Amino acid sequence: MTHSSSTQAIPHIPLVPRHIEVIMDGNGRWATKRFLPRVAGHVKGVEMVRGIVEACASRGVEFLTLFAFSSENWRRPADEVSFLMKLFVSALEREVAKMHANSIRLKVVGDLSRFDPKLQKMIADAERKTAGNTRLTVTICANYGGRWDVLQAVNKMTAANPSATPYTEEQLAPYLSMAYAPEPDLFIRTGGEQRVSNFLLWQLAYAELYFTDTFWPDFDAAALDLAIASYQQRERRFGRTSAQLVEHKKAS
Ligand code: IPE
Ligand code: IPE
Ligand code: MG
């Protein structure tokens, strides 16, 4: 099933964001501030994920999407990259059974071909095991880049329909790597930077943006609630006027 597009129609505007996506930034600076090695921030960052997953599930969020490793993060020092890969493996080993017990579906999106085959198999197994769970879908974006996503979708779309030009949004949508999820309602970036860093570029079209100086290892359920409260103050207009939005709400 493909979800409605925010550039084609006014989507359902939920009180609690249905889909939250997070750039979990600031692990390194959190550690450096404490005179710890950067990787200590990554360890603490992974620990924080469990609490946020639980908090989202209990607040009725349906999709939580976490940026864990970007297509540009390979350019970091080799020892930091290999530490992050080991951390990914150990987190999967530890958490998948718990997620499954809590009825959470796990998805991993990105160019997975660059990962160790053992890690690729663990990901496929975890996705298969949790595929039927419906409480919350957690997506980990790993070796993900927004430009990669659009390009891989265009390549698949044109291969499947070589002569169907000019292509439409509807034709592209099913090939995007997160076609199974509605567009994000709320985008959160921790760590103080106010940029998108090649995250979900296409899907961000009408997401509400929230930036906080809190480093990811300090981002707890109370911090999440502040972000949701900020989202609830916004008027999402999708290019329309305020009066049109009021009419639309009455009619729906
Ligand atoms: C985010 O924290 C985690 C990853 C990108 C893997 P950083 O490692 O970017 O932390 P800062 O931004 O250097 O503090
Ligand atoms: C974005 O953070 C990627 C992740 C959190 C995984 P970065 O730390 O890589 O982003 P920049 O380099 O500050 O833009
Ligand atoms: Mg960073």
Short mmCIF file of C-alpha atoms and ligand atoms in Angstrom, two decimals:
data_model
loop_
_atom_site.label_atom_id
_atom_site.label_comp_id
_atom_site.label_asym_id
_atom_site.label_seq_id
_atom_site.Cartn_x
_atom_site.Cartn_y
_atom_site.Cartn_z
CA MET A 1 0.00 0.00 0.00
CA THR A 2 1.27 3.52 -0.69
CA HIS A 3 0.41 6.33 1.68
CA SER A 4 -1.05 9.68 0.67
CA SER A 5 1.39 12.37 -0.44
CA SER A 6 1.67 15.70 1.39
CA THR A 7 2.27 17.52 -1.90
CA GLN A 8 -0.86 16.03 -3.51
CA ALA A 9 -3.47 16.29 -0.74
CA ILE A 10 -3.80 17.43 2.87
CA PRO A 11 -2.88 14.31 4.81
CA HIS A 12 -4.43 13.23 8.08
CA ILE A 13 -3.01 15.54 10.80
CA PRO A 14 -2.67 13.46 13.96
CA LEU A 15 -2.53 15.01 17.45
CA VAL A 16 0.28 12.67 18.41
CA PRO A 17 2.69 12.42 15.49
CA ARG A 18 2.09 9.17 13.69
CA HIS A 19 5.63 9.09 12.34
CA ILE A 20 8.62 10.64 14.16
CA GLU A 21 12.08 10.64 12.66
CA VAL A 22 15.19 11.50 14.60
CA ILE A 23 18.75 12.50 13.74
CA MET A 24 20.46 11.18 16.85
CA ASP A 25 23.35 13.65 16.93
CA GLY A 26 25.79 14.77 19.59
CA ASN A 27 27.18 11.47 20.91
CA GLY A 28 30.80 12.51 20.33
CA ARG A 29 30.43 15.92 21.95
CA TRP A 30 28.54 14.41 24.89
CA ALA A 31 31.55 12.15 25.53
CA THR A 32 34.21 14.79 24.89
CA LYS A 33 32.53 17.09 27.42
CA ARG A 34 33.03 14.33 30.00
CA PHE A 35 36.67 13.70 28.99
CA LEU A 36 35.61 10.31 27.60
CA PRO A 37 36.48 8.84 24.19
CA ARG A 38 33.88 9.63 21.49
CA VAL A 39 32.83 5.99 21.32
CA ALA A 40 31.60 6.16 24.94
CA GLY A 41 28.99 8.57 23.61
CA HIS A 42 27.92 6.01 21.01
CA VAL A 43 27.53 3.34 23.71
CA LYS A 44 25.36 5.65 25.80
CA GLY A 45 23.49 6.70 22.64
CA VAL A 46 22.50 3.11 21.88
CA GLU A 47 21.29 2.70 25.47
CA MET A 48 19.02 5.72 25.04
CA VAL A 49 17.27 4.16 22.05
CA ARG A 50 15.40 1.62 24.16
CA GLY A 51 13.77 4.32 26.33
CA ILE A 52 12.71 6.38 23.34
CA VAL A 53 11.26 3.32 21.60
CA GLU A 54 9.21 2.51 24.71
CA ALA A 55 8.12 6.14 25.13
CA CYS A 56 6.97 6.31 21.49
CA ALA A 57 5.05 3.05 21.78
CA SER A 58 3.28 4.16 24.95
CA ARG A 59 2.34 7.54 23.42
CA GLY A 60 0.75 5.92 20.39
CA VAL A 61 3.41 6.83 17.81
CA GLU A 62 3.17 4.27 14.99
CA PHE A 63 6.51 4.80 13.22
CA LEU A 64 9.84 5.82 14.74
CA THR A 65 12.71 6.29 12.30
CA LEU A 66 16.25 6.70 13.62
CA PHE A 67 19.28 7.91 11.66
CA ALA A 68 22.07 5.69 12.94
CA PHE A 69 24.75 5.89 10.24
CA SER A 70 24.82 8.10 7.15
CA SER A 71 26.33 7.33 3.76
CA GLU A 72 28.92 10.01 4.63
CA ASN A 73 29.82 8.55 8.05
CA TRP A 74 32.15 5.97 6.37
CA ARG A 75 34.57 8.90 6.04
CA ARG A 76 35.12 8.99 9.80
CA PRO A 77 38.32 7.50 11.29
CA ALA A 78 38.41 3.74 10.64
CA ASP A 79 38.43 2.78 14.32
CA GLU A 80 35.27 4.82 15.01
CA VAL A 81 33.52 3.23 12.00
CA SER A 82 34.46 -0.29 13.07
CA PHE A 83 33.35 0.42 16.65
CA LEU A 84 29.97 1.61 15.34
CA MET A 85 29.59 -1.58 13.27
CA LYS A 86 30.32 -3.76 16.31
CA LEU A 87 27.86 -1.73 18.34
CA PHE A 88 25.19 -2.28 15.69
CA VAL A 89 25.76 -6.06 15.79
CA SER A 90 25.68 -6.23 19.60
CA ALA A 91 22.56 -4.04 19.79
CA LEU A 92 20.78 -6.37 17.35
CA GLU A 93 21.90 -9.42 19.33
CA ARG A 94 20.62 -7.92 22.56
CA GLU A 95 17.48 -6.06 21.55
CA VAL A 96 15.66 -7.97 18.79
CA ALA A 97 14.10 -10.60 21.07
CA LYS A 98 12.96 -7.85 23.47
CA MET A 99 11.48 -5.82 20.65
CA HIS A 100 9.66 -8.87 19.37
CA ALA A 101 8.28 -9.59 22.87
CA ASN A 102 6.99 -5.99 22.94
CA SER A 103 5.30 -6.37 19.55
CA ILE A 104 7.67 -3.96 17.81
CA ARG A 105 8.48 -4.36 14.13
CA LEU A 106 12.07 -3.64 13.12
CA LYS A 107 13.13 -2.39 9.70
CA VAL A 108 16.59 -1.36 8.54
CA VAL A 109 16.87 0.84 5.46
CA GLY A 110 19.87 2.11 3.54
CA ASP A 111 22.42 0.62 1.16
CA LEU A 112 22.99 -2.55 3.18
CA SER A 113 25.24 -4.11 0.51
CA ARG A 114 28.25 -2.39 2.05
CA PHE A 115 27.82 -4.17 5.38
CA ASP A 116 29.47 -7.40 6.43
CA PRO A 117 27.40 -10.36 5.10
CA LYS A 118 26.94 -11.61 8.68
CA LEU A 119 25.40 -8.27 9.67
CA GLN A 120 23.21 -8.32 6.55
CA LYS A 121 21.91 -11.74 7.57
CA MET A 122 21.22 -10.61 11.13
CA ILE A 123 19.23 -7.67 9.76
CA ALA A 124 17.21 -9.87 7.41
CA ASP A 125 16.50 -12.35 10.23
CA ALA A 126 15.43 -9.58 12.63
CA GLU A 127 13.12 -8.06 10.01
CA ARG A 128 11.59 -11.43 9.23
CA LYS A 129 11.09 -12.32 12.89
CA THR A 130 9.33 -9.03 13.74
CA ALA A 131 7.47 -8.54 10.44
CA GLY A 132 4.02 -9.30 11.87
CA ASN A 133 4.29 -6.91 14.85
CA THR A 134 1.92 -3.97 14.86
CA ARG A 135 2.46 -1.85 18.00
CA LEU A 136 5.27 0.35 16.62
CA THR A 137 7.54 0.14 13.58
CA VAL A 138 11.12 1.14 14.37
CA THR A 139 13.24 1.87 11.32
CA ILE A 140 17.00 2.15 11.63
CA CYS A 141 18.57 4.11 8.77
CA ALA A 142 22.03 2.65 8.25
CA ASN A 143 24.34 3.62 5.40
CA TYR A 144 21.39 5.76 4.45
CA GLY A 145 21.44 8.95 2.40
CA GLY A 146 18.46 10.90 1.13
CA ARG A 147 20.05 11.29 -2.31
CA TRP A 148 20.87 7.59 -2.46
CA ASP A 149 17.23 6.83 -1.66
CA VAL A 150 15.80 9.03 -4.42
CA LEU A 151 18.32 7.71 -6.95
CA GLN A 152 17.77 4.03 -6.14
CA ALA A 153 14.02 4.62 -6.44
CA VAL A 154 14.41 6.37 -9.81
CA ASN A 155 16.62 3.54 -11.07
CA LYS A 156 14.11 0.88 -10.01
CA MET A 157 11.16 2.85 -11.38
CA THR A 158 12.73 3.41 -14.79
CA ALA A 159 13.88 -0.21 -15.03
CA ALA A 160 10.33 -1.39 -14.29
CA ASN A 161 8.60 1.10 -16.64
CA PRO A 162 11.22 2.15 -19.23
CA SER A 163 8.86 4.11 -21.48
CA ALA A 164 6.32 5.53 -19.01
CA THR A 165 7.61 9.13 -19.21
CA PRO A 166 6.99 11.70 -17.87
CA TYR A 167 7.06 9.94 -14.53
CA THR A 168 4.80 10.99 -11.68
CA GLU A 169 5.19 11.12 -7.92
CA GLU A 170 2.78 8.21 -7.66
CA GLN A 171 5.00 6.10 -9.88
CA LEU A 172 8.11 6.87 -7.84
CA ALA A 173 6.58 6.51 -4.37
CA PRO A 174 6.48 2.70 -4.17
CA TYR A 175 10.24 2.44 -4.84
CA LEU A 176 11.35 4.77 -2.04
CA SER A 177 12.94 2.80 0.76
CA MET A 178 10.29 3.84 3.29
CA ALA A 179 7.26 3.29 1.08
CA TYR A 180 5.70 1.22 3.88
CA ALA A 181 5.42 4.27 6.17
CA PRO A 182 3.41 7.47 5.97
CA GLU A 183 5.48 10.65 5.52
CA PRO A 184 7.03 11.84 8.80
CA ASP A 185 4.97 14.30 10.85
CA LEU A 186 7.79 15.36 13.16
CA PHE A 187 11.52 15.57 12.49
CA ILE A 188 13.77 15.89 15.55
CA ARG A 189 17.48 16.67 15.49
CA THR A 190 19.40 16.57 18.75
CA GLY A 191 22.89 17.97 19.29
CA GLY A 192 22.37 21.61 18.31
CA GLU A 193 22.96 21.55 14.54
CA GLN A 194 20.13 22.85 12.39
CA ARG A 195 20.55 20.87 9.21
CA VAL A 196 19.16 17.77 7.51
CA SER A 197 22.53 16.10 6.72
CA ASN A 198 21.15 14.06 3.80
CA PHE A 199 18.45 12.31 5.86
CA LEU A 200 15.02 11.59 4.33
CA LEU A 201 15.06 14.42 1.77
CA TRP A 202 12.02 13.45 -0.28
CA GLN A 203 9.86 12.47 2.69
CA LEU A 204 10.65 15.65 4.68
CA ALA A 205 8.59 17.83 2.30
CA TYR A 206 6.01 18.85 4.92
CA ALA A 207 7.42 17.46 8.18
CA GLU A 208 7.50 19.80 11.17
CA LEU A 209 11.13 20.45 12.12
CA TYR A 210 12.31 20.48 15.75
CA PHE A 211 15.88 21.19 16.79
CA THR A 212 17.24 20.87 20.30
CA ASP A 213 20.68 21.52 21.80
CA THR A 214 20.28 18.40 23.98
CA PHE A 215 22.86 15.79 22.99
CA TRP A 216 21.37 12.43 21.99
CA PRO A 217 22.74 10.60 25.09
CA ASP A 218 20.71 13.04 27.23
CA PHE A 219 17.52 12.82 25.14
CA ASP A 220 15.00 11.07 27.41
CA ALA A 221 11.20 10.63 27.42
CA ALA A 222 10.72 14.11 28.95
CA ALA A 223 12.76 15.62 26.10
CA LEU A 224 10.63 13.69 23.61
CA ASP A 225 7.49 15.11 25.22
CA LEU A 226 8.85 18.66 24.73
CA ALA A 227 9.31 17.92 21.03
CA ILE A 228 5.78 16.49 20.74
CA ALA A 229 4.37 19.51 22.62
CA SER A 230 6.15 21.83 20.18
CA TYR A 231 4.69 19.86 17.26
CA GLN A 232 1.20 20.23 18.77
CA GLN A 233 1.55 24.05 18.70
CA ARG A 234 2.11 24.12 14.94
CA GLU A 235 -0.45 24.78 12.25
CA ARG A 236 0.34 22.52 9.33
CA ARG A 237 -0.96 24.23 6.21
CA PHE A 238 0.54 22.26 3.28
CA GLY A 239 0.60 25.40 1.15
CA ARG A 240 -2.99 26.43 1.96
CA THR A 241 -4.29 29.32 4.05
CA SER A 242 -5.26 29.10 7.67
CA ALA A 243 -8.96 29.52 6.78
CA GLN A 244 -8.77 26.64 4.31
CA LEU A 245 -7.29 24.42 6.99
CA VAL A 246 -10.18 25.21 9.33
CA GLU A 247 -12.69 24.32 6.57
CA HIS A 248 -10.78 21.13 5.79
CA LYS A 249 -10.88 20.09 9.46
CA LYS A 250 -14.64 20.69 9.64
CA ALA A 251 -15.25 18.66 6.49
CA SER A 252 -13.13 15.69 7.55
C1 IPE B 1 25.80 10.90 16.09
O1 IPE B 1 26.71 11.48 16.96
C2 IPE B 1 26.09 9.45 15.83
C3 IPE B 1 26.60 9.16 14.47
C4 IPE B 1 26.73 10.00 13.49
C5 IPE B 1 26.98 7.79 14.22
P1 IPE B 1 28.09 12.07 16.44
O2 IPE B 1 29.10 10.99 16.47
O3 IPE B 1 27.91 12.75 15.13
O4 IPE B 1 28.40 13.12 17.59
P2 IPE B 1 28.99 14.59 17.38
O5 IPE B 1 28.08 15.30 16.42
O6 IPE B 1 30.37 14.42 16.84
O7 IPE B 1 28.95 15.18 18.75
C1 IPE B 2 24.01 12.88 10.98
O1 IPE B 2 24.96 13.29 11.90
C2 IPE B 2 24.01 11.39 10.86
C3 IPE B 2 23.62 10.64 12.05
C4 IPE B 2 23.21 11.10 13.21
C5 IPE B 2 23.67 9.22 11.87
P1 IPE B 2 26.41 13.79 11.46
O2 IPE B 2 27.12 14.12 12.73
O3 IPE B 2 27.04 12.81 10.56
O4 IPE B 2 26.07 15.12 10.62
P2 IPE B 2 26.96 16.39 10.27
O5 IPE B 2 28.24 15.87 9.74
O6 IPE B 2 27.15 17.15 11.54
O7 IPE B 2 26.14 17.17 9.28
MG MG B 3 27.43 14.65 14.58
#
